[in-house]
Amino acid sequence: IYDNKVISYINIEDYWILRGINELSNDTSYIFTKSAKDNLKRIARVCSARLPCLIQGDTSIGKTSLIKWLAKATGNVLIRINNHDHTDLQEYIGSYVVDPVTSKLVFKEGLLVKAMRNGYWLLLDELNLASSEVLEALNRVLDDNRELYIPETQETIKAHPRFLLFGTQNPPGKYAGRKQLSRAFRNRFIELHFDELPDDELLT
């Protein structure tokens, strides 16, 4: 029980994952080859332990699509941030904006704060393209206390039990512009590596 509400679980590949607020949905268009099934089991194990997960693999290997499928299968809301050179901290944390009704400045929460507060899953695509400012802000969220301090509002956000953080990245050095994340930062995640699909699975 959390916040006077009963939290239930869904069994995925023999691992129990916290159920979200959406209806359960089985996307039958997703093709489960042997590799995809193995990867699903590995991700489900990390999700059941409620740990942040960093997935590395080549482009179009199925990193993002598998997380999307799992979110639907467990009824969890998935928010996605696609990192690039111009992704700033305001998209994650939030900023002051003018309220169109009152014409006063109000703080509009960013996607990271929204996900933590409501217990959504947050998928950070191309994490090794994120700025050092963004990575520094994520550090505290990745701690055991799962908290985030917002300087603008002087509020500390405690992550909802359902909140999960995923990162995906292409191998640094193999793709232009991808930097090597520090070992200290990567150690805050359970790191999974997705291999290239075998030829027979590509045909499937």
Coordinates of N, CA and C in Angstrom, one line a residue:
I1 N 0.9 -1.2 0.0 CA 0.0 0.0 0.0 C 0.9 1.2 0.0
Y2 N 0.6 2.2 -0.9 CA 1.4 3.4 -1.0 C 0.3 4.6 -1.2
D3 N 0.4 5.6 -0.4 CA -0.5 6.7 -0.5 C -1.9 6.3 -0.5
N4 N -2.2 5.3 0.4 CA -3.6 4.8 0.6 C -4.1 4.0 -0.6
K5 N -3.2 3.6 -1.5 CA -3.6 2.9 -2.7 C -2.9 1.5 -2.7
V6 N -3.6 0.5 -3.1 CA -2.9 -0.8 -3.2 C -2.1 -0.9 -4.5
I7 N -0.9 -1.3 -4.4 CA 0.0 -1.5 -5.6 C 0.1 -2.9 -5.9
S8 N -0.2 -3.3 -7.1 CA -0.1 -4.7 -7.5 C 1.0 -5.0 -8.4
Y9 N 1.3 -6.2 -8.7 CA 2.4 -6.7 -9.5 C 2.0 -7.5 -10.7
I10 N 2.8 -7.5 -11.7 CA 2.6 -8.3 -12.9 C 3.8 -9.2 -13.1
N11 N 3.5 -10.5 -13.4 CA 4.6 -11.4 -13.6 C 5.0 -11.4 -15.1
I12 N 6.3 -11.1 -15.3 CA 6.9 -11.1 -16.6 C 8.1 -12.0 -16.6
E13 N 8.1 -13.0 -17.3 CA 9.3 -13.9 -17.4 C 9.7 -14.4 -16.0
D14 N 8.8 -14.7 -15.1 CA 9.0 -15.2 -13.7 C 9.6 -14.1 -12.8
Y15 N 9.4 -12.8 -13.2 CA 9.8 -11.7 -12.3 C 8.6 -10.8 -12.1
W16 N 8.5 -10.3 -10.8 CA 7.3 -9.5 -10.5 C 7.6 -8.1 -10.6
I17 N 6.9 -7.4 -11.4 CA 7.1 -5.9 -11.7 C 5.9 -5.1 -11.3
L18 N 6.1 -4.0 -10.7 CA 5.0 -3.2 -10.2 C 4.1 -2.8 -11.4
R19 N 2.8 -3.0 -11.2 CA 1.8 -2.6 -12.2 C 1.6 -1.1 -12.2
G20 N 1.4 -0.6 -13.4 CA 1.1 0.8 -13.6 C -0.4 1.2 -13.5
I21 N -0.7 2.4 -13.9 CA -2.1 2.9 -13.8 C -2.9 2.6 -15.1
N22 N -2.2 2.2 -16.2 CA -2.9 2.0 -17.5 C -3.4 0.6 -17.6
E23 N -4.3 0.4 -18.5 CA -4.8 -1.0 -18.8 C -3.6 -1.8 -19.4
L24 N -3.6 -3.1 -19.1 CA -2.5 -3.9 -19.6 C -2.8 -4.1 -21.1
S25 N -1.7 -4.1 -21.9 CA -1.8 -4.2 -23.3 C -0.6 -5.1 -23.9
N26 N -1.0 -6.1 -24.6 CA 0.0 -7.0 -25.2 C 0.1 -6.6 -26.7
D27 N 1.2 -6.0 -27.0 CA 1.4 -5.5 -28.4 C 1.9 -6.8 -29.2
T28 N 0.9 -7.3 -30.0 CA 1.2 -8.6 -30.7 C 2.0 -8.3 -32.0
S29 N 2.2 -7.0 -32.3 CA 3.0 -6.7 -33.5 C 4.5 -6.9 -33.2
Y30 N 4.9 -6.9 -31.9 CA 6.3 -7.1 -31.5 C 6.7 -8.5 -31.7
I31 N 7.8 -8.8 -32.5 CA 8.2 -10.1 -32.8 C 9.3 -10.5 -31.8
F32 N 9.0 -11.6 -31.0 CA 9.9 -12.1 -30.0 C 10.7 -13.2 -30.6
T33 N 11.9 -12.9 -31.0 CA 12.9 -13.9 -31.4 C 13.6 -14.4 -30.1
K34 N 14.5 -15.3 -30.2 CA 15.2 -15.9 -29.0 C 16.0 -14.8 -28.3
S35 N 16.7 -13.9 -29.1 CA 17.4 -12.8 -28.5 C 16.5 -11.8 -27.8
A36 N 15.4 -11.5 -28.4 CA 14.5 -10.5 -27.8 C 13.9 -11.1 -26.5
K37 N 13.6 -12.4 -26.5 CA 13.1 -13.1 -25.3 C 14.1 -13.1 -24.2
D38 N 15.4 -13.3 -24.5 CA 16.5 -13.3 -23.5 C 16.6 -11.9 -23.0
N39 N 16.6 -10.9 -23.8 CA 16.7 -9.5 -23.4 C 15.6 -9.1 -22.5
L40 N 14.4 -9.5 -22.8 CA 13.2 -9.2 -22.0 C 13.4 -9.8 -20.6
K41 N 13.9 -11.0 -20.5 CA 14.1 -11.6 -19.2 C 15.1 -10.8 -18.4
R42 N 16.2 -10.3 -19.0 CA 17.2 -9.6 -18.3 C 16.6 -8.2 -17.8
I43 N 15.8 -7.6 -18.7 CA 15.3 -6.3 -18.3 C 14.3 -6.5 -17.2
A44 N 13.4 -7.5 -17.3 CA 12.4 -7.8 -16.2 C 13.1 -8.0 -14.9
R45 N 14.2 -8.7 -14.9 CA 14.9 -8.9 -13.6 C 15.4 -7.6 -13.0
V46 N 15.8 -6.7 -13.8 CA 16.3 -5.4 -13.3 C 15.0 -4.6 -12.8
C47 N 13.9 -4.6 -13.5 CA 12.7 -3.9 -13.2 C 12.1 -4.4 -11.8
S48 N 12.2 -5.7 -11.7 CA 11.6 -6.3 -10.4 C 12.4 -5.9 -9.2
A49 N 13.7 -5.5 -9.4 CA 14.5 -5.0 -8.3 C 14.4 -3.5 -8.2
R50 N 13.7 -2.9 -9.1 CA 13.5 -1.4 -9.1 C 14.8 -0.7 -9.1
L51 N 15.7 -1.1 -10.0 CA 17.0 -0.5 -10.2 C 17.0 0.2 -11.6
P52 N 17.8 1.3 -11.6 CA 18.0 2.0 -12.9 C 18.7 1.0 -13.9
C53 N 18.4 1.1 -15.2 CA 18.9 0.2 -16.2 C 19.5 1.0 -17.4
L54 N 20.8 0.7 -17.7 CA 21.4 1.3 -18.9 C 21.6 0.2 -19.9
I55 N 21.1 0.4 -21.1 CA 21.2 -0.6 -22.2 C 22.0 0.0 -23.3
Q56 N 23.1 -0.7 -23.7 CA 24.0 -0.3 -24.8 C 23.9 -1.3 -25.9
G57 N 23.8 -0.8 -27.1 CA 23.7 -1.6 -28.3 C 23.7 -0.8 -29.5
D58 N 23.8 -1.4 -30.7 CA 23.8 -0.7 -31.9 C 22.4 -0.1 -32.3
T59 N 22.4 0.8 -33.2 CA 21.1 1.4 -33.6 C 20.2 0.3 -34.2
S60 N 18.9 0.4 -33.9 CA 17.9 -0.5 -34.4 C 18.0 -1.9 -33.9
I61 N 18.6 -2.1 -32.8 CA 18.8 -3.4 -32.2 C 17.6 -3.8 -31.3
G62 N 16.8 -2.8 -31.0 CA 15.6 -3.1 -30.2 C 15.6 -2.6 -28.8
K63 N 16.4 -1.7 -28.4 CA 16.6 -1.2 -27.0 C 15.3 -0.5 -26.6
T64 N 14.9 0.5 -27.4 CA 13.8 1.3 -27.0 C 12.5 0.6 -27.2
S65 N 12.3 -0.2 -28.3 CA 11.1 -0.9 -28.6 C 10.7 -1.9 -27.5
L66 N 11.7 -2.6 -26.9 CA 11.5 -3.6 -25.9 C 11.0 -3.0 -24.6
I67 N 11.6 -1.8 -24.3 CA 11.1 -1.1 -23.1 C 9.7 -0.6 -23.3
K68 N 9.3 -0.2 -24.5 CA 8.0 0.3 -24.8 C 7.0 -0.9 -24.6
W69 N 7.4 -2.1 -25.1 CA 6.5 -3.2 -25.0 C 6.3 -3.6 -23.6
L70 N 7.4 -3.6 -22.8 CA 7.3 -4.0 -21.4 C 6.4 -3.0 -20.6
A71 N 6.5 -1.7 -20.9 CA 5.7 -0.7 -20.2 C 4.2 -1.0 -20.5
K72 N 3.9 -1.3 -21.8 CA 2.5 -1.5 -22.1 C 2.0 -2.8 -21.4
A73 N 2.8 -3.8 -21.4 CA 2.5 -5.1 -20.8 C 2.2 -5.0 -19.3
T74 N 2.8 -4.1 -18.6 CA 2.7 -3.9 -17.2 C 1.8 -2.7 -16.8
G75 N 1.3 -2.0 -17.8 CA 0.4 -0.9 -17.6 C 1.0 0.3 -17.1
N76 N 2.4 0.5 -17.3 CA 3.1 1.6 -16.8 C 3.1 2.7 -17.9
V77 N 3.0 4.0 -17.4 CA 3.2 5.1 -18.3 C 4.7 5.3 -18.6
L78 N 5.0 5.4 -19.9 CA 6.4 5.6 -20.3 C 6.6 7.0 -20.9
I79 N 7.5 7.8 -20.3 CA 7.9 9.1 -20.9 C 9.3 9.0 -21.5
R80 N 9.5 9.5 -22.6 CA 10.7 9.4 -23.3 C 11.4 10.8 -23.6
I81 N 12.7 10.9 -23.3 CA 13.5 12.1 -23.6 C 14.6 11.6 -24.6
N82 N 14.6 12.2 -25.7 CA 15.6 11.9 -26.7 C 16.7 13.0 -26.6
N83 N 17.9 12.6 -26.0 CA 19.0 13.5 -25.8 C 19.7 13.8 -27.0
H84 N 20.1 15.1 -27.1 CA 21.0 15.6 -28.2 C 21.7 16.8 -27.7
D85 N 22.4 17.4 -28.6 CA 23.3 18.6 -28.2 C 22.5 19.7 -27.6
H86 N 21.3 19.8 -27.9 CA 20.5 21.0 -27.4 C 19.5 20.6 -26.3
T87 N 19.6 19.4 -25.8 CA 18.7 19.0 -24.7 C 19.2 19.7 -23.4
D88 N 18.4 20.5 -22.7 CA 18.9 21.2 -21.6 C 18.2 20.7 -20.3
L89 N 18.7 21.2 -19.2 CA 18.2 20.8 -17.9 C 16.8 21.1 -17.6
Q90 N 16.3 22.2 -18.3 CA 14.9 22.6 -18.1 C 13.9 21.6 -18.5
E91 N 14.3 20.9 -19.6 CA 13.4 19.8 -20.1 C 13.2 18.7 -19.0
Y92 N 14.3 18.5 -18.2 CA 14.3 17.5 -17.2 C 13.6 18.0 -15.9
I93 N 14.1 19.1 -15.4 CA 13.6 19.7 -14.1 C 12.4 20.6 -14.2
G94 N 12.4 21.5 -15.2 CA 11.4 22.4 -15.3 C 11.9 23.9 -15.3
S95 N 11.0 24.8 -15.5 CA 11.3 26.2 -15.5 C 10.1 27.1 -15.2
Y96 N 10.4 28.3 -14.9 CA 9.3 29.3 -14.7 C 8.7 29.8 -16.0
V97 N 7.4 29.7 -16.1 CA 6.7 30.2 -17.3 C 5.6 31.1 -16.9
V98 N 5.1 31.9 -17.9 CA 3.9 32.8 -17.6 C 2.6 32.1 -17.7
D99 N 1.8 32.1 -16.6 CA 0.5 31.5 -16.7 C -0.4 32.3 -17.6
P100 N -1.0 31.7 -18.6 CA -1.8 32.5 -19.6 C -3.1 33.1 -18.9
V101 N -3.5 32.5 -17.8 CA -4.8 33.0 -17.1 C -4.5 34.1 -16.2
T102 N -3.5 33.9 -15.3 CA -3.2 34.9 -14.3 C -2.1 35.9 -14.7
S103 N -1.3 35.5 -15.7 CA -0.2 36.3 -16.2 C 1.0 36.4 -15.1
K104 N 0.9 35.4 -14.2 CA 2.0 35.3 -13.2 C 3.0 34.2 -13.6
L105 N 4.2 34.4 -13.0 CA 5.2 33.3 -13.2 C 4.8 32.1 -12.4
V106 N 4.8 31.0 -13.0 CA 4.6 29.7 -12.3 C 5.6 28.7 -12.7
F107 N 5.9 27.8 -11.8 CA 6.9 26.8 -12.2 C 6.3 25.6 -12.9
K108 N 6.7 25.3 -14.1 CA 6.2 24.2 -14.9 C 7.2 23.1 -14.7
E109 N 6.8 21.9 -14.1 CA 7.7 20.8 -13.9 C 8.1 20.1 -15.2
G110 N 9.4 19.7 -15.2 CA 9.9 19.0 -16.3 C 9.6 17.5 -16.3
L111 N 10.0 16.8 -17.3 CA 9.6 15.4 -17.5 C 10.2 14.5 -16.4
L112 N 11.4 14.8 -15.9 CA 11.9 13.9 -14.8 C 11.1 14.1 -13.5
V113 N 10.8 15.3 -13.2 CA 10.0 15.6 -12.0 C 8.6 15.0 -12.1
K114 N 8.0 15.1 -13.3 CA 6.7 14.5 -13.5 C 6.7 13.0 -13.3
A115 N 7.7 12.4 -13.9 CA 7.8 10.9 -13.8 C 8.1 10.5 -12.4
M116 N 8.9 11.2 -11.6 CA 9.2 10.8 -10.2 C 8.0 11.0 -9.4
R117 N 7.3 12.1 -9.6 CA 6.1 12.4 -8.7 C 5.0 11.4 -8.9
N118 N 4.8 11.0 -10.2 CA 3.6 10.2 -10.5 C 3.9 8.7 -10.7
G119 N 5.1 8.3 -10.6 CA 5.5 6.9 -10.7 C 5.5 6.4 -12.1
Y120 N 5.9 7.2 -13.0 CA 6.0 6.8 -14.4 C 7.4 6.2 -14.7
W121 N 7.5 5.5 -15.8 CA 8.8 5.1 -16.3 C 9.4 6.2 -17.2
L122 N 10.7 6.4 -17.0 CA 11.4 7.5 -17.8 C 12.5 6.8 -18.6
L123 N 12.4 7.0 -19.9 CA 13.4 6.4 -20.9 C 14.2 7.6 -21.4
L124 N 15.5 7.5 -21.2 CA 16.5 8.5 -21.6 C 17.3 7.9 -22.8
D125 N 16.8 8.2 -24.0 CA 17.5 7.7 -25.2 C 18.8 8.5 -25.5
E126 N 19.8 7.9 -26.0 CA 21.0 8.5 -26.4 C 21.6 9.2 -25.1
L127 N 21.7 8.5 -24.0 CA 22.2 9.1 -22.8 C 23.6 9.6 -22.9
N128 N 24.4 9.0 -23.7 CA 25.8 9.5 -23.8 C 25.9 10.7 -24.7
L129 N 24.8 11.3 -25.1 CA 24.8 12.6 -25.8 C 24.3 13.7 -24.9
A130 N 23.9 13.3 -23.7 CA 23.4 14.3 -22.7 C 24.5 15.2 -22.2
S131 N 24.2 16.4 -21.8 CA 25.2 17.3 -21.3 C 25.6 16.9 -19.9
S132 N 26.8 17.4 -19.5 CA 27.3 17.1 -18.2 C 26.4 17.7 -17.1
E133 N 25.7 18.8 -17.4 CA 24.7 19.4 -16.5 C 23.6 18.4 -16.2
V134 N 23.1 17.8 -17.3 CA 22.0 16.8 -17.1 C 22.5 15.6 -16.3
L135 N 23.6 15.1 -16.7 CA 24.2 13.9 -16.0 C 24.4 14.2 -14.5
E136 N 24.8 15.4 -14.2 CA 25.0 15.7 -12.8 C 23.7 15.8 -12.0
A137 N 22.6 16.2 -12.7 CA 21.3 16.3 -12.0 C 20.8 14.9 -11.8
L138 N 21.1 14.0 -12.7 CA 20.7 12.6 -12.5 C 21.3 11.8 -11.4
N139 N 22.5 12.3 -11.0 CA 23.3 11.6 -10.0 C 22.5 11.3 -8.7
R140 N 21.9 12.3 -8.2 CA 21.2 12.2 -6.9 C 19.9 11.3 -7.1
V141 N 19.3 11.4 -8.3 CA 18.1 10.5 -8.5 C 18.6 9.0 -8.5
L142 N 19.8 8.8 -8.9 CA 20.3 7.4 -9.0 C 20.8 6.9 -7.7
D143 N 20.9 7.8 -6.7 CA 21.3 7.3 -5.3 C 20.2 6.4 -4.7
D144 N 20.5 5.7 -3.7 CA 19.6 4.8 -3.0 C 18.3 5.6 -2.5
N145 N 18.5 6.9 -2.1 CA 17.3 7.6 -1.6 C 16.4 8.1 -2.7
R146 N 16.8 8.0 -4.0 CA 15.9 8.3 -5.1 C 15.2 9.7 -4.9
E147 N 16.0 10.7 -4.7 CA 15.5 12.0 -4.5 C 16.0 13.0 -5.5
L148 N 15.3 14.1 -5.7 CA 15.7 15.2 -6.5 C 15.4 16.5 -5.9
Y149 N 16.4 17.4 -5.7 CA 16.2 18.7 -5.2 C 16.0 19.7 -6.3
I150 N 14.9 20.5 -6.2 CA 14.7 21.5 -7.2 C 15.0 22.9 -6.7
P151 N 16.1 23.5 -7.1 CA 16.6 24.8 -6.5 C 15.6 25.9 -6.7
E152 N 14.9 25.9 -7.8 CA 13.9 27.0 -8.1 C 12.8 27.1 -7.1
T153 N 12.3 25.9 -6.6 CA 11.2 25.8 -5.7 C 11.6 25.4 -4.3
Q154 N 12.9 25.1 -4.2 CA 13.4 24.6 -2.9 C 12.7 23.4 -2.4
E155 N 12.2 22.5 -3.3 CA 11.5 21.3 -3.0 C 12.3 20.1 -3.3
T156 N 12.2 19.1 -2.4 CA 12.8 17.8 -2.6 C 11.8 16.8 -3.0
I157 N 11.9 16.2 -4.2 CA 11.0 15.3 -4.8 C 11.5 13.8 -4.4
K158 N 10.6 13.1 -3.8 CA 10.9 11.7 -3.5 C 10.2 10.8 -4.5
A159 N 11.0 9.9 -5.1 CA 10.5 9.1 -6.2 C 9.4 8.2 -5.7
H160 N 8.3 8.1 -6.5 CA 7.2 7.1 -6.3 C 7.8 5.7 -6.4
P161 N 7.3 4.7 -5.7 CA 7.8 3.4 -5.8 C 7.7 2.8 -7.3
R162 N 6.8 3.2 -8.1 CA 6.7 2.7 -9.5 C 7.7 3.4 -10.4
F163 N 8.3 4.5 -10.0 CA 9.3 5.2 -10.9 C 10.4 4.3 -11.2
L164 N 10.7 4.2 -12.5 CA 11.9 3.5 -13.0 C 12.6 4.3 -14.1
L165 N 13.9 4.3 -14.1 CA 14.7 5.0 -15.0 C 15.5 4.1 -15.9
F166 N 15.3 4.3 -17.2 CA 16.1 3.6 -18.2 C 16.9 4.5 -19.0
G167 N 18.1 4.1 -19.4 CA 18.9 4.8 -20.3 C 19.3 3.9 -21.5
T168 N 19.4 4.5 -22.7 CA 19.9 3.7 -23.8 C 21.0 4.5 -24.5
Q169 N 22.0 3.8 -25.1 CA 23.1 4.5 -25.8 C 23.7 3.6 -26.8
N170 N 24.2 4.2 -27.8 CA 25.0 3.5 -28.8 C 26.5 3.4 -28.3
P171 N 27.3 2.4 -28.7 CA 28.6 2.3 -28.2 C 29.5 3.5 -28.5
P172 N 30.1 4.1 -27.5 CA 31.0 5.3 -27.7 C 32.1 4.9 -28.6
G173 N 32.6 5.9 -29.5 CA 33.7 5.6 -30.4 C 33.2 5.0 -31.7
K174 N 32.1 4.2 -31.6 CA 31.6 3.6 -32.8 C 30.7 4.5 -33.6
Y175 N 30.0 5.4 -32.8 CA 29.1 6.4 -33.4 C 29.6 7.8 -33.1
A176 N 29.4 8.7 -34.1 CA 29.9 10.0 -33.9 C 29.3 10.8 -32.8
G177 N 30.0 11.5 -32.0 CA 29.5 12.4 -31.0 C 29.2 11.7 -29.7
R178 N 29.2 10.4 -29.6 CA 28.9 9.7 -28.4 C 30.1 9.6 -27.5
K179 N 29.9 10.2 -26.3 CA 31.1 10.2 -25.3 C 31.0 9.0 -24.4
Q180 N 32.1 8.8 -23.8 CA 32.2 7.7 -22.8 C 31.8 8.2 -21.5
L181 N 30.7 7.6 -21.0 CA 30.2 8.0 -19.6 C 31.2 7.6 -18.6
S182 N 31.3 8.3 -17.5 CA 32.3 8.0 -16.5 C 31.9 6.6 -15.8
R183 N 32.9 5.9 -15.3 CA 32.7 4.7 -14.7 C 31.8 4.9 -13.4
A184 N 32.1 6.0 -12.7 CA 31.3 6.2 -11.5 C 29.8 6.4 -11.8
F185 N 29.5 7.1 -12.9 CA 28.1 7.3 -13.3 C 27.5 6.0 -13.8
R186 N 28.2 5.2 -14.6 CA 27.6 4.0 -15.1 C 27.4 2.9 -14.0
N187 N 28.2 3.0 -12.9 CA 28.1 2.1 -11.8 C 26.8 2.3 -11.1
R188 N 26.1 3.4 -11.3 CA 24.8 3.6 -10.7 C 23.7 2.9 -11.3
F189 N 24.0 2.3 -12.5 CA 23.0 1.6 -13.3 C 23.3 0.1 -13.2
I190 N 22.3 -0.8 -13.5 CA 22.6 -2.1 -14.0 C 22.8 -2.0 -15.5
E191 N 23.9 -2.4 -16.0 CA 24.3 -2.2 -17.4 C 24.1 -3.5 -18.2
L192 N 23.3 -3.4 -19.2 CA 23.0 -4.5 -20.1 C 23.5 -4.2 -21.5
H193 N 24.1 -5.2 -22.2 CA 24.6 -5.0 -23.6 C 23.7 -5.9 -24.5
F194 N 23.2 -5.3 -25.5 CA 22.4 -6.0 -26.5 C 23.3 -6.3 -27.7
D195 N 23.5 -7.5 -28.1 CA 24.3 -7.9 -29.2 C 23.5 -7.7 -30.5
E196 N 24.3 -7.7 -31.7 CA 23.6 -7.7 -33.0 C 22.8 -9.0 -33.2
L197 N 21.7 -8.8 -33.9 CA 20.8 -9.9 -34.1 C 21.4 -10.9 -35.1
P198 N 21.3 -12.2 -34.9 CA 21.8 -13.2 -35.8 C 21.0 -13.1 -37.1
D199 N 21.6 -13.6 -38.2 CA 21.0 -13.5 -39.5 C 19.6 -14.1 -39.6
D200 N 19.4 -15.3 -38.9 CA 18.1 -16.0 -39.0 C 17.1 -15.1 -38.3
E201 N 17.4 -14.4 -37.2 CA 16.5 -13.6 -36.5 C 16.1 -12.3 -37.3
L202 N 17.1 -11.8 -38.1 CA 16.8 -10.7 -38.9 C 15.8 -11.1 -40.0
L203 N 15.9 -12.3 -40.5 CA 14.9 -12.8 -41.5 C 13.5 -12.9 -40.9
T204 N 13.5 -13.3 -39.6 CA 12.2 -13.4 -38.9 C 11.6 -12.1 -38.7

